[in-house]
Coordinates of C-alpha atoms and ligand atoms in Angstrom, one line a residue:
M1 CA 0.0 0.1 0.1
A2 CA 1.2 3.6 -0.8
M3 CA 2.6 5.5 2.1
K4 CA 1.2 8.9 3.0
L5 CA 3.5 11.8 2.3
A6 CA 3.5 15.5 3.0
L7 CA 5.5 17.9 0.8
V8 CA 6.8 21.1 2.5
G9 CA 7.8 24.3 0.6
I10 CA 6.1 24.4 -2.6
G11 CA 8.4 26.3 -4.7
K12 CA 10.4 25.6 -7.8
I13 CA 12.0 22.3 -7.2
A14 CA 8.8 20.9 -5.5
V15 CA 6.6 21.7 -8.5
D16 CA 9.3 20.8 -11.3
Q17 CA 10.5 17.4 -9.7
H18 CA 8.9 16.4 -6.4
V19 CA 5.3 16.5 -7.4
P20 CA 5.7 14.7 -10.7
A21 CA 8.0 11.8 -9.2
L22 CA 5.3 11.5 -6.4
K23 CA 2.5 11.2 -8.7
A24 CA 4.1 8.8 -11.0
S25 CA 5.2 6.4 -7.8
S26 CA 3.2 3.5 -6.6
D27 CA 5.2 3.7 -3.2
W28 CA 3.9 7.2 -2.4
D29 CA 0.4 9.0 -1.9
L30 CA 1.1 12.8 -1.8
V31 CA -1.9 13.8 0.7
A32 CA -0.7 17.0 2.1
T33 CA 1.2 20.2 1.4
V34 CA 2.5 22.8 3.6
S35 CA 3.4 26.3 2.2
R36 CA 2.7 29.9 2.7
H37 CA 1.9 30.6 -1.0
G38 CA 2.1 27.4 -3.0
T39 CA -0.5 24.6 -3.4
V40 CA -0.6 21.2 -5.4
E41 CA -4.2 21.0 -7.2
G42 CA -6.2 18.1 -5.6
V43 CA -3.9 17.9 -2.5
E44 CA -4.9 19.1 1.1
A45 CA -2.9 22.3 1.6
F46 CA -1.8 23.8 5.0
D47 CA 0.1 27.0 5.4
D48 CA 1.4 26.0 8.9
F49 CA 3.5 22.9 9.5
H50 CA 2.6 22.3 13.2
K51 CA -1.2 22.5 12.1
M52 CA -0.6 19.9 9.4
L53 CA 1.3 17.6 11.8
A54 CA -1.6 17.9 14.3
A55 CA -4.5 17.5 11.7
R56 CA -2.7 14.5 9.6
P57 CA -1.4 12.1 12.1
D58 CA -1.7 9.5 9.0
V59 CA 1.1 11.4 7.3
E60 CA 4.0 9.1 8.0
T61 CA 6.6 11.0 6.0
V62 CA 7.4 14.6 5.4
S63 CA 9.7 15.7 2.3
L64 CA 11.2 19.2 3.0
C65 CA 11.9 21.4 -0.1
L66 CA 12.5 24.6 1.8
P67 CA 15.8 26.5 1.4
P68 CA 18.5 25.2 3.7
V69 CA 18.3 27.9 6.7
P70 CA 14.4 27.1 7.8
R71 CA 14.9 23.5 7.3
F72 CA 16.2 22.4 10.6
D73 CA 13.3 23.5 12.7
Y74 CA 10.9 21.7 10.2
A75 CA 12.9 18.5 10.3
K76 CA 13.2 18.6 14.2
A77 CA 9.6 19.1 14.5
A78 CA 8.7 16.2 12.1
I79 CA 11.0 13.8 14.0
E80 CA 9.7 14.8 17.4
A81 CA 6.2 14.1 15.9
G82 CA 7.5 10.6 14.9
R83 CA 7.6 11.2 11.1
H84 CA 10.3 10.1 8.7
V85 CA 12.0 12.9 7.0
M86 CA 13.4 13.5 3.3
L87 CA 15.7 16.4 3.1
E88 CA 16.4 18.3 -0.1
K89 CA 20.1 19.2 -0.8
P90 CA 21.9 20.6 1.2
P91 CA 20.4 18.8 4.2
G92 CA 21.0 21.8 6.6
A93 CA 22.5 25.1 6.9
T94 CA 25.3 23.9 9.1
V95 CA 27.2 20.5 9.4
S96 CA 26.4 20.5 13.1
E97 CA 22.6 20.6 12.6
C98 CA 22.9 17.7 10.2
H99 CA 24.6 15.8 12.9
A100 CA 21.9 16.8 15.3
L101 CA 19.0 15.8 13.1
E102 CA 20.7 12.3 12.5
A103 CA 20.8 11.9 16.4
L104 CA 17.3 13.0 16.8
A105 CA 16.2 10.6 14.1
R106 CA 18.2 7.7 15.6
K107 CA 16.7 8.5 19.1
A108 CA 13.1 8.6 17.7
G109 CA 13.5 5.5 15.5
V110 CA 12.5 7.3 12.2
S111 CA 14.2 7.2 9.0
I112 CA 16.0 10.4 7.6
Y113 CA 17.6 10.7 4.2
A114 CA 20.0 13.6 3.1
T115 CA 19.3 13.4 -0.7
W116 CA 21.8 14.3 -3.3
H117 CA 19.6 14.3 -6.6
S118 CA 22.9 14.6 -8.9
R119 CA 24.1 11.5 -7.4
E120 CA 21.1 9.9 -9.3
A121 CA 22.0 11.2 -12.7
E122 CA 22.0 8.9 -15.5
G123 CA 25.8 8.5 -15.9
V124 CA 27.1 8.6 -12.2
A125 CA 26.8 4.8 -11.3
A126 CA 28.6 3.7 -14.5
A127 CA 31.2 6.4 -13.9
K128 CA 31.9 5.1 -10.2
A129 CA 32.1 1.6 -11.5
W130 CA 34.6 2.5 -14.1
L131 CA 36.7 4.5 -11.9
K132 CA 36.9 2.1 -9.2
D133 CA 40.2 0.3 -10.2
K134 CA 41.9 3.1 -12.3
A135 CA 44.8 5.4 -11.0
L136 CA 43.6 9.1 -11.0
K137 CA 45.8 11.7 -12.8
S138 CA 43.4 14.6 -12.7
L139 CA 39.7 15.4 -12.0
T140 CA 38.3 18.9 -13.2
V141 CA 35.0 20.2 -12.2
T142 CA 33.5 23.0 -14.3
W143 CA 30.0 24.1 -13.1
K144 CA 29.0 27.3 -14.7
E145 CA 25.6 28.5 -15.0
D146 CA 23.4 31.7 -15.4
V147 CA 21.9 32.5 -12.1
R148 CA 19.2 34.8 -13.5
R149 CA 17.9 31.9 -15.7
W150 CA 18.0 29.2 -12.9
H151 CA 17.5 31.0 -9.9
P152 CA 15.0 33.9 -10.5
G153 CA 13.7 35.7 -7.5
Q154 CA 15.4 33.4 -5.1
A155 CA 16.7 36.1 -2.7
W156 CA 17.6 33.5 -0.2
I157 CA 20.6 32.3 -2.4
W158 CA 22.3 35.4 -1.5
Q159 CA 21.6 35.7 2.0
A160 CA 24.2 34.0 4.6
G161 CA 23.1 30.1 4.6
G162 CA 21.9 30.3 1.0
L163 CA 25.2 29.1 -0.3
G164 CA 25.4 31.3 -3.4
V165 CA 27.3 29.5 -6.3
F166 CA 27.7 26.5 -4.0
D167 CA 23.9 25.8 -4.2
P168 CA 24.7 24.3 -7.7
G169 CA 28.3 23.6 -6.7
I170 CA 27.4 21.2 -4.0
N171 CA 25.7 19.0 -6.7
A172 CA 29.0 18.6 -8.6
L173 CA 30.6 17.8 -5.0
S174 CA 27.9 15.3 -4.3
I175 CA 28.9 13.4 -7.6
V176 CA 32.7 13.7 -6.9
T177 CA 32.3 12.3 -3.5
E178 CA 30.4 9.6 -4.9
I179 CA 32.4 8.5 -8.0
L180 CA 36.0 8.7 -6.4
P181 CA 36.9 5.5 -4.6
V182 CA 39.3 7.6 -2.0
P183 CA 38.4 10.6 0.0
I184 CA 39.8 14.1 -1.0
H185 CA 40.0 17.2 1.0
L186 CA 40.3 20.9 0.3
K187 CA 43.7 22.5 0.0
A188 CA 42.9 25.9 -1.3
A189 CA 40.0 28.0 -2.4
T190 CA 39.1 31.4 -3.5
L191 CA 35.6 32.7 -3.2
S192 CA 34.2 35.9 -4.9
F193 CA 31.5 37.7 -3.1
P194 CA 29.7 40.5 -5.0
S195 CA 30.0 43.6 -2.8
N196 CA 26.2 43.6 -2.1
C197 CA 25.9 39.9 -1.3
E198 CA 26.4 37.7 1.6
T199 CA 27.4 34.5 -0.5
P200 CA 29.8 34.0 -3.3
I201 CA 28.9 34.4 -6.9
A202 CA 32.0 32.2 -8.0
A203 CA 34.6 29.9 -6.4
D204 CA 37.8 28.0 -7.5
L205 CA 38.7 25.2 -5.3
T206 CA 41.9 23.0 -5.4
F207 CA 41.7 19.5 -3.3
F208 CA 44.3 17.2 -1.8
H209 CA 44.2 13.8 -3.4
P210 CA 45.8 10.8 -1.6
Q211 CA 47.7 9.7 -4.7
G212 CA 48.6 12.9 -5.8
A213 CA 46.2 13.6 -8.7
D214 CA 45.3 17.2 -9.6
V215 CA 41.7 17.7 -8.4
T216 CA 40.0 21.0 -9.1
A217 CA 36.7 22.7 -9.5
V218 CA 35.4 26.0 -10.8
F219 CA 31.9 27.2 -10.0
D220 CA 30.5 30.5 -11.6
F221 CA 27.0 31.8 -11.5
R222 CA 27.8 34.4 -14.3
Q223 CA 27.8 32.2 -17.3
E224 CA 25.7 33.4 -20.1
G225 CA 25.0 31.4 -23.4
E226 CA 26.1 27.8 -23.1
Q227 CA 25.7 26.3 -19.6
T228 CA 28.5 23.8 -18.4
W229 CA 28.0 21.3 -15.7
S230 CA 31.1 18.9 -16.5
I231 CA 33.5 16.7 -14.6
D232 CA 36.4 15.7 -16.7
V233 CA 38.6 12.9 -15.4
E234 CA 42.1 11.4 -16.6
T235 CA 43.4 8.2 -15.5
D236 CA 46.3 5.8 -16.1
E237 CA 43.8 4.0 -18.6
G238 CA 41.9 6.7 -20.4
T239 CA 39.5 9.6 -20.0
L240 CA 36.0 9.9 -18.6
S241 CA 33.6 12.7 -18.8
L242 CA 30.4 13.4 -17.0
T243 CA 28.5 16.2 -18.7
D244 CA 25.1 17.8 -18.5
G245 CA 25.2 17.4 -14.6
G246 CA 25.9 13.7 -14.8
A247 CA 23.2 13.0 -17.5
N248 CA 25.7 11.8 -20.0
L249 CA 28.9 9.8 -19.8
F250 CA 31.7 9.5 -22.0
I251 CA 34.6 7.0 -21.7
N252 CA 37.7 7.6 -24.0
G253 CA 35.4 10.0 -26.0
E254 CA 32.5 7.3 -26.5
R255 CA 29.2 8.1 -25.2
Q256 CA 28.1 5.3 -22.5
A257 CA 24.8 6.6 -21.3
A258 CA 22.4 9.1 -22.7
L259 CA 19.5 10.4 -20.7
E260 CA 16.3 10.3 -22.9
G261 CA 15.4 13.7 -24.2
G262 CA 18.8 15.0 -23.1
L263 CA 17.2 16.8 -20.1
T264 CA 19.0 17.1 -16.9
L265 CA 17.2 15.8 -13.8
S266 CA 14.7 13.4 -15.2
G267 CA 14.9 10.2 -13.4
E268 CA 16.8 11.7 -10.5
Y269 CA 13.8 12.3 -8.3
P270 CA 11.9 9.1 -8.9
R271 CA 15.2 7.2 -7.8
L272 CA 15.2 9.5 -4.8
Y273 CA 11.7 8.5 -3.7
A274 CA 12.4 4.8 -4.4
K275 CA 15.3 5.1 -2.1
M276 CA 13.4 6.9 0.5
A277 CA 10.6 4.2 0.3
A278 CA 13.2 1.5 0.9
L279 CA 14.7 3.5 3.9
V280 CA 11.3 3.9 5.4
K281 CA 10.3 0.2 5.2
A282 CA 13.8 -0.7 6.7
R283 CA 13.5 2.1 9.3
A284 CA 16.9 3.1 8.0
I285 CA 19.0 6.4 7.8
H286 CA 21.1 7.7 5.2
M287 CA 22.9 11.0 6.0
D288 CA 26.0 11.3 4.1
I289 CA 27.1 14.8 4.4
S290 CA 30.6 14.7 2.7
P291 CA 29.6 17.2 -0.1
M292 CA 28.7 19.8 2.5
A293 CA 31.9 19.2 4.6
H294 CA 33.7 20.4 1.4
V295 CA 31.6 23.4 1.2
A296 CA 31.9 24.3 4.9
D297 CA 35.9 23.8 4.4
A298 CA 35.8 26.3 1.4
F299 CA 33.9 28.8 3.7
L300 CA 36.6 28.1 6.4
L301 CA 39.7 28.2 4.3
G302 CA 38.8 30.2 1.3
K303 CA 40.4 33.5 0.3
R304 CA 37.5 36.0 0.0
V305 CA 37.8 38.4 -3.2
T306 CA 35.1 41.2 -3.4
V307 CA 33.8 41.5 -7.0
E308 CA 31.3 43.9 -8.5
P309 CA 27.7 44.0 -7.1
F310 CA 25.0 41.5 -8.4
Y311 CA 21.5 42.8 -9.5
E312 CA 18.9 40.5 -10.7
Ligands
NAP1 P1 12.3 28.2 -3.9 O1 11.4 28.0 -5.0 O2 12.8 29.5 -3.5 O3 11.8 27.9 -2.5 C1 10.9 26.6 -2.0 C2 9.8 27.1 -1.1 O4 10.2 27.2 0.3 C3 9.3 28.6 -1.5 O5 8.4 28.4 -2.5 C4 8.7 28.9 -0.1 O6 7.1 28.5 -0.1 C5 9.4 28.1 0.9 N1 10.3 28.9 1.7 C6 11.1 29.9 1.3 N2 11.6 30.5 2.4 C7 11.2 30.1 3.4 C8 11.2 30.4 4.8 N3 12.2 31.1 5.3 N4 10.5 29.6 5.6 C9 9.7 28.6 5.3 N5 9.4 28.3 3.9 C10 10.2 29.1 3.0 O7 13.6 27.4 -4.0 P2 13.7 26.0 -4.7 O8 14.5 26.3 -5.9 O9 12.6 25.1 -5.0 O10 15.0 25.3 -3.7 C11 14.6 24.7 -2.5 C12 15.6 23.7 -2.1 O11 15.8 22.7 -3.2 C13 17.0 24.3 -2.0 O12 17.7 23.7 -1.0 C14 17.8 23.9 -3.3 O13 19.2 23.8 -3.2 C15 17.2 22.7 -3.8 N6 17.0 22.4 -5.3 C16 16.5 23.3 -5.9 C17 16.7 22.9 -7.4 C18 16.2 24.0 -8.5 O14 16.5 23.7 -9.7 N7 15.6 25.0 -8.2 C19 17.2 21.7 -7.9 C20 17.4 20.8 -6.9 C21 17.4 21.2 -5.5 P3 6.1 29.4 0.4 O15 6.5 30.9 0.4 O16 5.0 29.1 -0.1 O17 6.1 29.0 2.0

């Protein structure tokens, strides 16, 4: 029987991805939404989370699609009400609050899932399998997009805790931490902050790799024209490229996997909800926050450069 779920924060990603994935899933029954402005046709709508928790004790699972800063209070309230919790990326505004949520969930005996949708992109699993036994020479992340096109009106992204360019950049880091067989850590970073924003518009990162490979990432929100979400890898046995956010995989220049229609994100959210269903059935927890640790390290170690103001 389908499990009842409430979706919280009916904004861009909820409408674009969560609602279609839930509607197509036999695991889930979307029975409630919580949002101050958004609703989903045919689904009971609440504008207050606590009212929903009180009115719908039959809702076993809540899926939180809010921006990162308000997310902790909602997750804590849900866990304390005995509900399973699915978290959009990043799983919180700080590393410590993610640890706190995991501890709360363990104590309450409920499932919690820190989702990383980009890890579910079409080419990622095959890239991981191919890289498993190769010696890495270099890995270069290029994640350049037009913030005006992909994040219109999202003032939160420019406020402390909103991550700025790390909001998409953390997706790249979620893939890198998934496909590399060994852990890496940040060695140096430069973060470019517009003079009128609290979060960076661009970042350059250099990582330490245990076998001495060159691992770097460039994130930029100022990319007009062609958009780039690529990871290029050189190994002792040839090259690998993930393009379009992981949707397409090339090994030694040959396409290995192609997403139907060439659209990024399709397939990612259905896979996330299938994994959440399995976690709930097993009362299990999945809270890998390694992508977030790299972002936190960048804010700790990164040299800060002030650049021209950003106006939408
Ligand atoms: P969004 O559209 O700006 O926000 C989602 C919704 O959250 C808003 O519509 C708003 O709904 C609610 N909200 C905003 N601030 C709030 C606050 N302070 N307290 C309570 N509710 C608040 O953002 P989004 O693009 O959907 O992103 C949400 C999360 O999904 C982010 O963590 C983002 O990284 C992740 N994500 C986004 C994308 C994407 O392509 N946009 C892709 C993957 C993941 P109400 O005003 O109706 O309450």
